[in-house]
Amino acid sequence: MKKHLAVLSAAVAAGLALSACGGSSANTQTTAAASGAETAAADNTGAETSGGQIDVQVGPSPETIDPALNSAVDGANMIIHAFEGLMKFDKDNNVVAGLAEKWESSEDGLTWTFHLRPDLKWSDGSALTANDFVYAWRRIADPATAAPYGYDLLNLITGYEEASQGNLEALGVEATDDSTFVVTLKSPCTYFEKLCAFATLVPVQQAAIEAAGDGWSTAPETYVSDGPYKMTEFTDGSQIVFEKNPNYWDAANVTFDKIVWHLIEDSNTSYTAYNDGTLDLIKDVPTEEIPTLTGNPEFHVEPLMGTYYVTFNTKKAPFDNAKVREALSLAIDRDYVANTVMQGTYSPATNFVGAGVSDAAPGSSFAEVTREKYGDHFDNSNYEANLEKAKALLAEAGYPDGAGFPAFEYLTNDTAYHKAVAEYLQSAWGALGLTMKVDIQEWKTVTANRRAGNFDVARNGWVYDWDDPSNMINLLETNNGNNDGKYSSAEFDKLVDAARNTVNVEEHYDLLHQAEQVLLKDAAMAPVAYYNEFWLQKPNVKGTWHSPYGYWYLMYGHKE
């Protein structure tokens, strides 16, 4: 991770420079967007093959590709190719213009006005207007939608509380005309532009959704989109096919004519398909192959802003006991997991927020500031001492040597290192005298059961959607739709709410540091390792890029 950190930090710093709210000057990004398109076009100059098809595997069948309902990286990878919001990220991770060609914020930072590009169209050829954004954002707030990101994304907008109870018109969003979308915030937000580039906040077509109901996102005729591609096939368990959308405003710069998303659960099957030439890119590489792939130019390893962690169902005894949670957390040898089980492709976690996430000062690191102010919560150099403390905590909780502790299950899926980590945890917690069964399910079932609370303990992980520590820390807020373990702490909620509403950048980050410490001391979850992304990609695929948020951008690529 260290050798990539300078590049990542530069991208993060560039993104941070664009994130401030407030001020009376217009934040016009037309030139930046044009430069991004020109760069993509320049990258493709001299390509031996234009257009064509790229075949990729970024995961098995997703739980959903409805932008409002998705909370997984694999689904988001598809969504960013089918949809575009007010803004988007370029290859350097800067926020640039998307459907909004320019925008401005009021002097107090509360009113944001977005001016849409002229003559925008949906993939079916019908007109796209500011009213489509009003509908999409209200749909996210609608309690009937149960959008996982609803609270975290929209709680900063006036009227959200009323909207979340069913009064959708109370949400502070409006279309003053067909090309102008206005958002009113409760308080200034230091990263609002980044939120506007996030895949959940894209527009969706009301007519298509109301006609098809919940199944709208699984049929080409109703998955009406506004981005570089449109869906032409959806075969669950097999493939999803996207073809170039001629009605996209920037269609002239989109290169691949077709993307075939191969929905493969088994990494060995993906690897075989890659080696026989069926696939051009695979995310799920068999872990046993990694030692032989190291040094291969087709094998890529890049940092991700994210943390692999264990979620406890705090609504179930004995996981409602903080001492039990801390005992299970301390019994994990994080160094062994990251460097042996995960073969050095991850880094051992020392706190919840890892490297690559900014702090208040330009170019600063939240993780480094945490280390300076509080030290590392986990001492990964002294596992034996951690294990002894774990045993003592378990005894204090009423389960000496595991006596009386009920057998429980660990929910996971069987790709990458997930099964191997589960088997390690089974052994590590067995050393405490506990009996744990590994419950392996397909990915889309894992995400659904986690959200529904149908688990005891589960594997979890989060890759950042925007560069602010709140994006992950706030996951544990009581009302957050991604709070799978249903952890709740009044002290923690107060801190993150204050961080959300302060206009002082330094105070924002200081409050988040305090909130992280509450989570760690309460063992609200068990951080295990910090992510790196590893994948295989054919050398003739050029012009694509991978972001530290876990997304591949294929729309401007080509094959030589």
XYZ file of N, CA and C in Angstrom, residues 255-464:
630
model
N -16.556 4.975 -26.039
C -15.857 4.172 -27.037
C -16.393 2.757 -27.188
N -16.370 1.947 -26.139
C -16.883 0.582 -26.280
C -18.356 0.616 -26.663
N -18.730 -0.173 -27.664
C -20.126 -0.265 -28.070
C -20.941 -1.112 -27.105
N -20.274 -2.060 -26.451
C -21.006 -3.012 -25.611
C -20.147 -3.432 -24.415
N -20.799 -3.528 -23.244
C -20.172 -4.105 -22.053
C -21.007 -5.304 -21.644
N -20.370 -6.453 -21.509
C -21.053 -7.647 -21.017
C -20.552 -7.919 -19.604
N -21.460 -7.797 -18.646
C -21.144 -8.064 -17.232
C -21.447 -9.536 -16.969
N -20.417 -10.337 -16.816
C -20.588 -11.769 -16.564
C -20.771 -11.987 -15.061
N -21.894 -12.579 -14.682
C -22.286 -12.713 -13.278
C -21.797 -14.056 -12.743
N -20.554 -14.077 -12.312
C -19.901 -15.321 -11.907
C -19.567 -15.266 -10.427
N -20.025 -16.258 -9.688
C -19.800 -16.318 -8.237
C -18.464 -16.969 -7.900
N -18.085 -17.992 -8.670
C -16.892 -18.790 -8.361
C -15.657 -18.189 -9.035
N -14.639 -17.881 -8.231
C -13.445 -17.233 -8.766
C -12.664 -18.135 -9.711
N -12.711 -19.447 -9.496
C -12.013 -20.358 -10.408
C -12.653 -20.346 -11.796
N -13.977 -20.229 -11.817
C -14.669 -20.132 -13.099
C -14.287 -18.835 -13.812
N -14.214 -17.736 -13.071
C -13.783 -16.456 -13.646
C -12.367 -16.558 -14.205
N -11.505 -17.180 -13.435
C -10.094 -17.296 -13.827
C -9.942 -18.131 -15.098
N -10.690 -19.217 -15.183
C -10.656 -20.050 -16.392
C -11.142 -19.263 -17.594
N -12.241 -18.509 -17.415
C -12.788 -17.716 -18.517
C -11.821 -16.609 -18.934
N -11.081 -16.069 -17.983
C -10.073 -15.059 -18.315
C -8.937 -15.676 -19.131
N -8.474 -16.835 -18.687
C -7.343 -17.468 -19.366
C -7.693 -18.006 -20.747
N -8.966 -18.365 -20.968
C -9.316 -18.862 -22.304
C -9.767 -17.733 -23.241
N -9.678 -16.471 -22.752
C -9.962 -15.330 -23.605
C -11.402 -14.874 -23.614
N -12.266 -15.523 -22.817
C -13.669 -15.120 -22.776
C -13.830 -13.774 -22.080
N -13.051 -13.535 -21.039
C -13.165 -12.308 -20.253
C -11.921 -11.443 -20.427
N -12.148 -10.135 -20.430
C -11.051 -9.173 -20.554
C -10.588 -8.659 -19.203
N -11.457 -8.737 -18.192
C -11.142 -8.223 -16.853
C -11.924 -9.040 -15.839
N -11.259 -9.458 -14.770
C -11.961 -10.147 -13.681
C -11.539 -9.556 -12.337
N -12.533 -9.324 -11.505
C -12.276 -8.834 -10.156
C -11.951 -9.982 -9.206
N -12.653 -11.102 -9.340
C -12.487 -12.210 -8.405
C -11.428 -13.172 -8.913
N -10.240 -13.054 -8.341
C -9.091 -13.888 -8.702
C -8.926 -14.948 -7.620
N -8.768 -16.234 -7.979
C -8.568 -17.264 -6.953
C -7.374 -16.927 -6.070
N -7.590 -16.938 -4.785
C -6.522 -16.521 -3.876
C -5.299 -17.429 -3.955
N -5.507 -18.703 -4.299
C -4.372 -19.620 -4.387
C -3.467 -19.304 -5.576
N -3.971 -18.515 -6.525
C -3.177 -18.159 -7.704
C -2.331 -16.908 -7.480
N -2.595 -16.166 -6.429
C -1.937 -14.874 -6.246
C -0.420 -14.972 -6.157
N 0.158 -15.939 -5.432
C 1.623 -16.005 -5.392
C 2.260 -16.133 -6.769
N 1.633 -16.879 -7.668
C 2.207 -17.052 -9.006
C 1.916 -15.864 -9.918
N 0.935 -15.053 -9.567
C 0.577 -13.897 -10.393
C 1.376 -12.652 -10.034
N 1.946 -12.612 -8.856
C 2.697 -11.445 -8.425
C 3.823 -11.155 -9.415
N 3.857 -9.940 -9.905
C 4.857 -9.557 -10.898
C 4.365 -9.664 -12.328
N 3.231 -10.325 -12.510
C 2.633 -10.425 -13.843
C 2.016 -9.073 -14.197
N 2.349 -8.487 -15.358
C 1.802 -7.159 -15.690
C 0.284 -7.139 -15.851
N -0.343 -8.293 -16.012
C -1.797 -8.351 -16.108
C -2.474 -8.365 -14.737
N -1.684 -8.586 -13.682
C -2.208 -8.626 -12.311
C -2.004 -7.261 -11.676
N -3.106 -6.596 -11.334
C -3.055 -5.236 -10.815
C -3.434 -5.222 -9.335
N -2.696 -4.448 -8.551
C -3.023 -4.228 -7.143
C -3.006 -2.726 -6.909
N -4.137 -2.175 -6.471
C -4.219 -0.748 -6.187
C -4.968 -0.543 -4.876
N -4.669 0.558 -4.186
C -5.325 0.802 -2.900
C -6.788 1.153 -3.057
N -7.559 0.739 -2.087
C -8.961 1.126 -1.965
C -9.129 1.875 -0.658
N -9.980 2.870 -0.653
C -10.319 3.549 0.592
C -11.436 2.751 1.239
N -11.077 1.851 2.149
C -12.103 1.023 2.755
C -11.568 0.079 3.806
N -12.480 -0.506 4.569
C -12.128 -1.393 5.685
C -12.960 -2.665 5.635
N -12.303 -3.789 5.818
C -12.927 -5.110 5.947
C -13.185 -5.316 7.437
N -14.432 -5.571 7.811
C -14.728 -5.683 9.240
C -15.800 -6.734 9.514
N -15.978 -7.019 10.783
C -16.975 -7.978 11.249
C -18.119 -7.209 11.890
N -19.339 -7.559 11.505
C -20.537 -6.936 12.072
C -21.177 -7.875 13.088
N -21.519 -7.327 14.250
C -22.229 -8.074 15.288
C -23.696 -7.649 15.279
N -24.580 -8.600 15.367
C -26.006 -8.279 15.465
C -26.295 -7.899 16.909
N -26.301 -6.592 17.166
C -26.434 -6.124 18.551
C -27.853 -6.256 19.094
N -28.779 -6.716 18.251
C -30.147 -6.975 18.714
C -30.297 -8.393 19.247
N -29.221 -9.178 19.160
C -29.245 -10.555 19.642
C -28.251 -10.730 20.771
N -28.675 -11.381 21.853
C -27.745 -11.760 22.909
C -26.918 -12.947 22.394
N -25.660 -13.026 22.796
C -24.918 -12.172 23.716
C -24.173 -11.019 23.031
N -24.467 -10.766 21.742
C -23.723 -9.738 21.004
C -24.199 -8.330 21.332
N -25.200 -8.230 22.200
C -25.619 -6.937 22.715
C -24.725 -6.489 23.871
N -23.777 -7.342 24.255
C -22.858 -7.075 25.358
C -21.528 -6.580 24.782
N -21.136 -5.347 25.118
C -19.918 -4.756 24.565
C -18.674 -5.559 24.940
N -18.667 -6.183 26.132
C -17.497 -6.975 26.533
C -17.350 -8.212 25.651
N -18.475 -8.808 25.276
C -18.427 -9.959 24.357
C -17.877 -9.526 23.011
N -18.385 -8.414 22.497
C -17.927 -7.929 21.193
C -16.435 -7.614 21.226
N -15.978 -6.976 22.291
C -14.562 -6.633 22.386
C -13.706 -7.884 22.509
N -14.203 -8.879 23.240
C -13.453 -10.134 23.372
C -13.282 -10.797 22.010
N -14.355 -10.873 21.239
C -14.258 -11.484 19.908
C -13.335 -10.676 19.011
N -13.364 -9.365 19.137
C -12.508 -8.511 18.317
C -11.032 -8.693 18.669
N -10.719 -8.700 19.944
C -9.325 -8.838 20.376
C -8.757 -10.216 20.067
N -9.620 -11.201 19.934
C -9.149 -12.561 19.633
C -8.716 -12.723 18.181
N -8.892 -11.704 17.382
C -8.495 -11.751 15.967
C -7.045 -11.295 15.833
N -6.218 -12.129 15.250
C -4.829 -11.763 14.956
C -4.824 -11.065 13.592
N -4.939 -9.758 13.614
C -5.084 -8.988 12.383
C -3.865 -9.071 11.474
N -2.698 -9.117 12.069
C -1.485 -9.249 11.269
C -1.478 -10.582 10.518
N -1.886 -11.638 11.194
C -1.932 -12.961 10.567
C -2.984 -12.987 9.452
N -4.135 -12.413 9.713
C -5.198 -12.409 8.702
C -4.739 -11.669 7.450
N -4.200 -10.438 7.627
C -3.830 -9.616 6.469
C -2.638 -10.188 5.718
N -1.642 -10.648 6.435
C -0.390 -11.031 5.784
C -0.256 -12.515 5.462
N -1.057 -13.355 6.126
C -0.994 -14.789 5.841
C -2.271 -15.268 5.156
N -3.403 -15.107 5.815
C -4.661 -15.550 5.205
C -4.921 -14.795 3.907
N -4.718 -13.460 3.936
C -4.950 -12.624 2.758
C -3.684 -12.399 1.935
N -2.614 -13.085 2.290
C -1.366 -13.127 1.528
C -0.767 -11.744 1.252
N -0.941 -10.827 2.217
C -0.339 -9.510 2.069
C -1.055 -8.586 1.109
N -2.215 -8.994 0.603
C -2.949 -8.127 -0.319
C -3.808 -7.112 0.425
N -3.954 -7.271 1.733
C -4.628 -6.298 2.595
C -3.612 -5.846 3.649
N -3.964 -4.812 4.407
C -3.115 -4.336 5.495
C -3.869 -4.490 6.811
N -3.195 -4.915 7.895
C -3.898 -5.119 9.168
C -4.476 -3.816 9.702
N -5.718 -3.864 10.172
C -6.387 -2.678 10.705
C -5.872 -2.353 12.097
N -5.687 -1.075 12.345
C -5.303 -0.606 13.679
C -6.406 0.254 14.299
N -7.264 0.807 13.439
C -8.438 1.568 13.858
C -9.553 1.259 12.857
N -10.625 2.013 12.854
C -11.710 1.772 11.899
C -11.409 2.419 10.551
N -11.026 3.701 10.561
C -10.702 4.428 9.327
C -9.242 4.195 8.978
N -9.007 3.774 7.746
C -7.645 3.475 7.305
C -7.024 4.585 6.488
N -5.954 4.252 5.783
C -5.175 5.221 5.011
C -5.966 5.731 3.810
N -5.556 6.918 3.330
C -6.116 7.471 2.099
C -7.259 8.439 2.298
N -7.802 8.522 3.515
C -8.945 9.391 3.791
C -8.418 10.695 4.395
N -8.873 11.810 3.864
C -8.348 13.117 4.254
C -8.798 13.553 5.642
N -8.004 14.465 6.222
C -8.382 15.187 7.432
C -8.556 16.659 7.063
N -8.630 17.534 8.065
C -8.973 18.935 7.810
C -7.942 19.665 6.948
N -6.662 19.497 7.254
C -5.629 20.224 6.519
C -5.422 19.617 5.131
N -5.182 20.440 4.122
C -4.916 19.913 2.772
C -3.769 18.905 2.789
N -3.992 17.760 2.171
C -2.964 16.730 2.092
C -2.790 15.906 3.348
N -3.641 16.135 4.351
C -3.493 15.404 5.615
C -4.236 14.078 5.571
N -3.968 13.235 6.564
C -4.547 11.901 6.646
C -5.312 11.747 7.953
N -6.571 11.343 7.851
C -7.374 11.103 9.046
C -6.731 10.035 9.928
N -6.213 8.980 9.306
C -5.607 7.884 10.066
C -4.364 8.362 10.819
N -3.561 9.207 10.172
C -2.353 9.703 10.840
C -2.708 10.630 11.999
N -3.715 11.469 11.818
C -4.137 12.344 12.906
C -4.686 11.513 14.071
N -5.425 10.451 13.764
C -5.917 9.544 14.809
C -4.753 8.975 15.602
N -3.727 8.543 14.876
C -2.562 7.932 15.530
C -1.871 8.950 16.436
N -1.769 10.203 15.982
C -1.117 11.235 16.770
C -1.928 11.597 18.018
N -3.256 11.638 17.871
C -4.107 12.088 18.987
C -4.464 10.979 19.963
N -4.675 9.767 19.429
C -5.204 8.687 20.271
C -4.348 7.422 20.287
N -3.456 7.301 19.331
C -2.708 6.054 19.185
C -3.545 5.020 18.449
N -2.965 3.844 18.215
C -3.692 2.763 17.551
C -4.522 2.001 18.575
N -5.765 1.745 18.224
C -6.635 1.004 19.142
C -6.196 -0.451 19.262
N -5.717 -1.014 18.155
C -5.264 -2.410 18.158
C -3.750 -2.467 18.037
N -3.131 -3.131 18.987
C -1.681 -3.363 18.946
C -1.454 -4.713 18.268
N -1.175 -4.688 16.994
C -1.044 -5.929 16.235
C 0.301 -6.620 16.433
N 1.163 -6.003 17.244
C 2.476 -6.618 17.493
C 2.455 -7.527 18.714
N 1.342 -7.578 19.434
C 1.305 -8.333 20.689
C 0.004 -9.124 20.778
N -0.155 -10.095 19.881
C -1.396 -10.846 19.826
C -1.637 -11.663 21.095
N -0.603 -12.213 21.679
C -0.800 -13.049 22.872
C -1.426 -12.242 24.006
N -0.991 -10.993 24.155
C -1.575 -10.141 25.194
C -3.032 -9.820 24.849
N -3.306 -9.598 23.568
C -4.683 -9.335 23.144
C -5.588 -10.528 23.447
N -5.064 -11.732 23.203
C -5.850 -12.942 23.425
C -6.142 -13.134 24.907
N -5.182 -12.860 25.751
C -5.405 -12.985 27.189
C -6.452 -11.988 27.676
N -6.405 -10.771 27.129
C -7.405 -9.772 27.498
C -8.790 -10.209 27.010
N -8.826 -10.817 25.827
C -10.094 -11.310 25.279
C -10.710 -12.354 26.207
N -9.886 -13.270 26.698
C -10.380 -14.304 27.605
C -10.899 -13.697 28.903
N -10.189 -12.678 29.392
C -10.605 -12.029 30.638
C -11.943 -11.305 30.436
N -12.096 -10.622 29.310
C -13.348 -9.921 29.028
C -14.519 -10.889 28.909
N -14.261 -12.037 28.274
C -15.327 -13.023 28.114
C -15.759 -13.557 29.479
N -14.795 -13.733 30.372
C -15.120 -14.185 31.732
C -15.930 -13.116 32.469
N -15.526 -11.839 32.294
C -16.265 -10.746 32.929
C -17.703 -10.667 32.421
N -17.888 -11.047 31.172
C -19.227 -11.021 30.571
C -20.076 -12.202 31.022
N -19.466 -13.142 31.790
C -20.214 -14.282 32.314
C -19.996 -15.575 31.565
N -18.926 -15.620 30.721
C -18.664 -16.828 29.925
C -17.208 -17.265 30.073
N -16.777 -17.663 31.296
C -15.385 -18.075 31.486
C -15.048 -19.282 30.611
N -13.985 -19.140 29.851
C -13.548 -20.192 28.917
C -14.671 -20.602 27.963
N -15.590 -19.675 27.719
C -16.680 -19.943 26.778
C -17.846 -20.698 27.364
N -17.798 -21.023 28.631
C -18.878 -21.797 29.261
C -20.198 -21.035 29.201
N -21.221 -21.705 28.689
C -22.546 -21.107 28.618
C -22.784 -20.224 27.409
N -21.742 -20.012 26.601
C -21.895 -19.153 25.424
C -22.612 -19.950 24.326
N -23.706 -19.427 23.773
C -24.453 -20.206 22.778
C -23.679 -20.367 21.469
N -23.881 -21.490 20.799
C -23.313 -21.672 19.465
C -23.917 -20.611 18.543
N -23.122 -20.124 17.602
C -23.610 -19.064 16.720
C -23.061 -19.265 15.313
N -23.579 -18.469 14.372
C -23.194 -18.586 12.966
C -22.534 -17.305 12.476
N -21.640 -17.490 11.515
C -20.956 -16.370 10.863
C -21.373 -16.365 9.402
N -22.039 -15.311 8.985
C -22.570 -15.197 7.634
C -21.526 -14.609 6.688
N -21.315 -15.296 5.553
C -20.352 -14.800 4.568
C -20.685 -15.378 3.206
N -19.966 -14.907 2.195
C -20.061 -15.496 0.862
C -18.707 -16.087 0.496
N -18.688 -16.907 -0.554
C -17.496 -17.691 -0.874
C -16.773 -17.131 -2.097
N -16.231 -15.923 -1.971
C -15.338 -15.398 -2.994
C -14.152 -14.766 -2.288
N -13.095 -14.515 -3.068
C -11.874 -13.924 -2.543
C -11.448 -14.648 -1.264
N -11.172 -13.888 -0.203
C -10.675 -14.487 1.038
C -11.780 -14.726 2.059
N -13.023 -14.511 1.691
C -14.086 -14.515 2.694
C -14.231 -15.861 3.411
N -14.187 -16.951 2.670
C -14.293 -18.268 3.306
C -13.075 -18.552 4.177
N -11.896 -18.206 3.669
C -10.664 -18.448 4.433
C -10.662 -17.630 5.726
N -11.120 -16.393 5.662
C -11.194 -15.562 6.870
C -12.208 -16.159 7.840
N -13.338 -16.632 7.320
C -14.358 -17.246 8.180
C -13.804 -18.456 8.907
N -13.047 -19.288 8.200
C -12.471 -20.484 8.823
C -11.426 -20.110 9.863
N -10.681 -19.022 9.588
C -9.726 -18.550 10.591
C -10.469 -18.090 11.849
N -11.528 -17.299 11.664
C -12.297 -16.804 12.818
C -12.899 -17.955 13.614
N -13.327 -18.980 12.917
C -13.866 -20.167 13.577
C -12.826 -20.756 14.519
N -11.575 -20.791 14.054
C -10.480 -21.316 14.871
C -10.112 -20.352 15.999
N -10.016 -19.053 15.672
C -9.617 -18.060 16.677
C -10.634 -17.971 17.801
N -11.899 -17.972 17.448
C -12.930 -17.899 18.483
C -13.096 -19.241 19.188
N -12.701 -20.308 18.512
C -12.668 -21.612 19.161
C -11.668 -21.635 20.301
N -10.582 -20.826 20.163
C -9.576 -20.741 21.229
C -10.144 -20.082 22.483
N -11.275 -19.401 22.339
C -11.955 -18.819 23.501
C -12.974 -19.782 24.091
N -13.103 -20.958 23.473
C -14.075 -21.939 23.930
C -15.432 -21.786 23.278
N -15.492 -21.052 22.153
C -16.771 -20.777 21.493
C -16.970 -21.681 20.283
N -18.217 -21.968 19.977
C -18.561 -22.790 18.822
C -19.240 -21.918 17.775
N -18.599 -21.794 16.623
C -19.123 -20.965 15.546
C -19.213 -21.781 14.263
N -20.343 -21.703 13.600
C -20.549 -22.378 12.322
C -20.477 -21.342 11.201
N -19.778 -21.703 10.127
C -19.683 -20.812 8.973
C -20.904 -21.024 8.080
N -21.632 -19.954 7.819
C -22.832 -19.989 6.986
C -22.526 -19.284 5.668
N -22.241 -20.065 4.622
C -21.894 -19.499 3.313
C -23.149 -19.406 2.448
N -23.415 -18.202 1.951
C -24.565 -17.957 1.085
C -24.105 -17.192 -0.154
N -24.923 -17.178 -1.211
C -24.566 -16.401 -2.386
C -24.642 -14.922 -2.035
N -23.887 -14.118 -2.770
C -23.660 -12.722 -2.415
C -24.957 -11.930 -2.244
N -25.874 -12.011 -3.208
C -27.079 -11.184 -3.114
C -27.953 -11.597 -1.926
N -27.822 -12.847 -1.473
C -28.560 -13.294 -0.290
C -27.893 -12.781 0.975
N -26.552 -12.736 0.963
C -25.809 -12.211 2.111
C -26.213 -10.765 2.385
N -26.205 -9.936 1.346
C -26.518 -8.523 1.558
C -27.951 -8.330 2.040
N -28.883 -9.113 1.492
C -30.281 -8.992 1.905
C -30.470 -9.443 3.351
N -29.850 -10.563 3.734
C -29.996 -11.076 5.096
C -29.297 -10.193 6.127
N -28.176 -9.620 5.739
C -27.493 -8.698 6.650
C -28.372 -7.500 6.959
N -28.944 -6.924 5.896
C -29.765 -5.728 6.083
C -31.020 -6.045 6.905
N -31.552 -7.259 6.717
C -32.773 -7.656 7.431
C -32.493 -8.110 8.861
N -31.215 -8.234 9.227
C -30.873 -8.673 10.574
C -30.945 -10.175 10.762
N -30.905 -10.920 9.647
C -30.995 -12.384 9.726
C -29.606 -12.998 9.856
N -28.926 -12.702 10.941
C -27.579 -13.230 11.162
C -27.198 -13.032 12.630
N -26.149 -13.727 13.044
C -25.560 -13.518 14.368
C -24.362 -12.582 14.250
N -23.377 -13.054 13.483
C -22.176 -12.283 13.182
C -21.958 -12.418 11.675
N -21.466 -11.378 11.032
C -21.338 -11.434 9.572
C -20.086 -10.718 9.104
N -19.584 -11.176 7.985
C -18.488 -10.445 7.343
C -19.085 -9.191 6.717
N -18.320 -8.122 6.782
C -18.780 -6.868 6.220
C -17.580 -6.090 5.717
N -17.845 -5.033 5.033
C -16.774 -4.197 4.517
C -17.375 -2.955 3.911
N -16.574 -1.925 3.838
C -17.059 -0.677 3.259
C -15.941 -0.015 2.469
N -16.252 0.316 1.230
C -15.366 1.106 0.394
C -16.004 2.473 0.254
N -15.237 3.509 0.469
C -15.786 4.863 0.531
C -16.462 5.275 -0.774
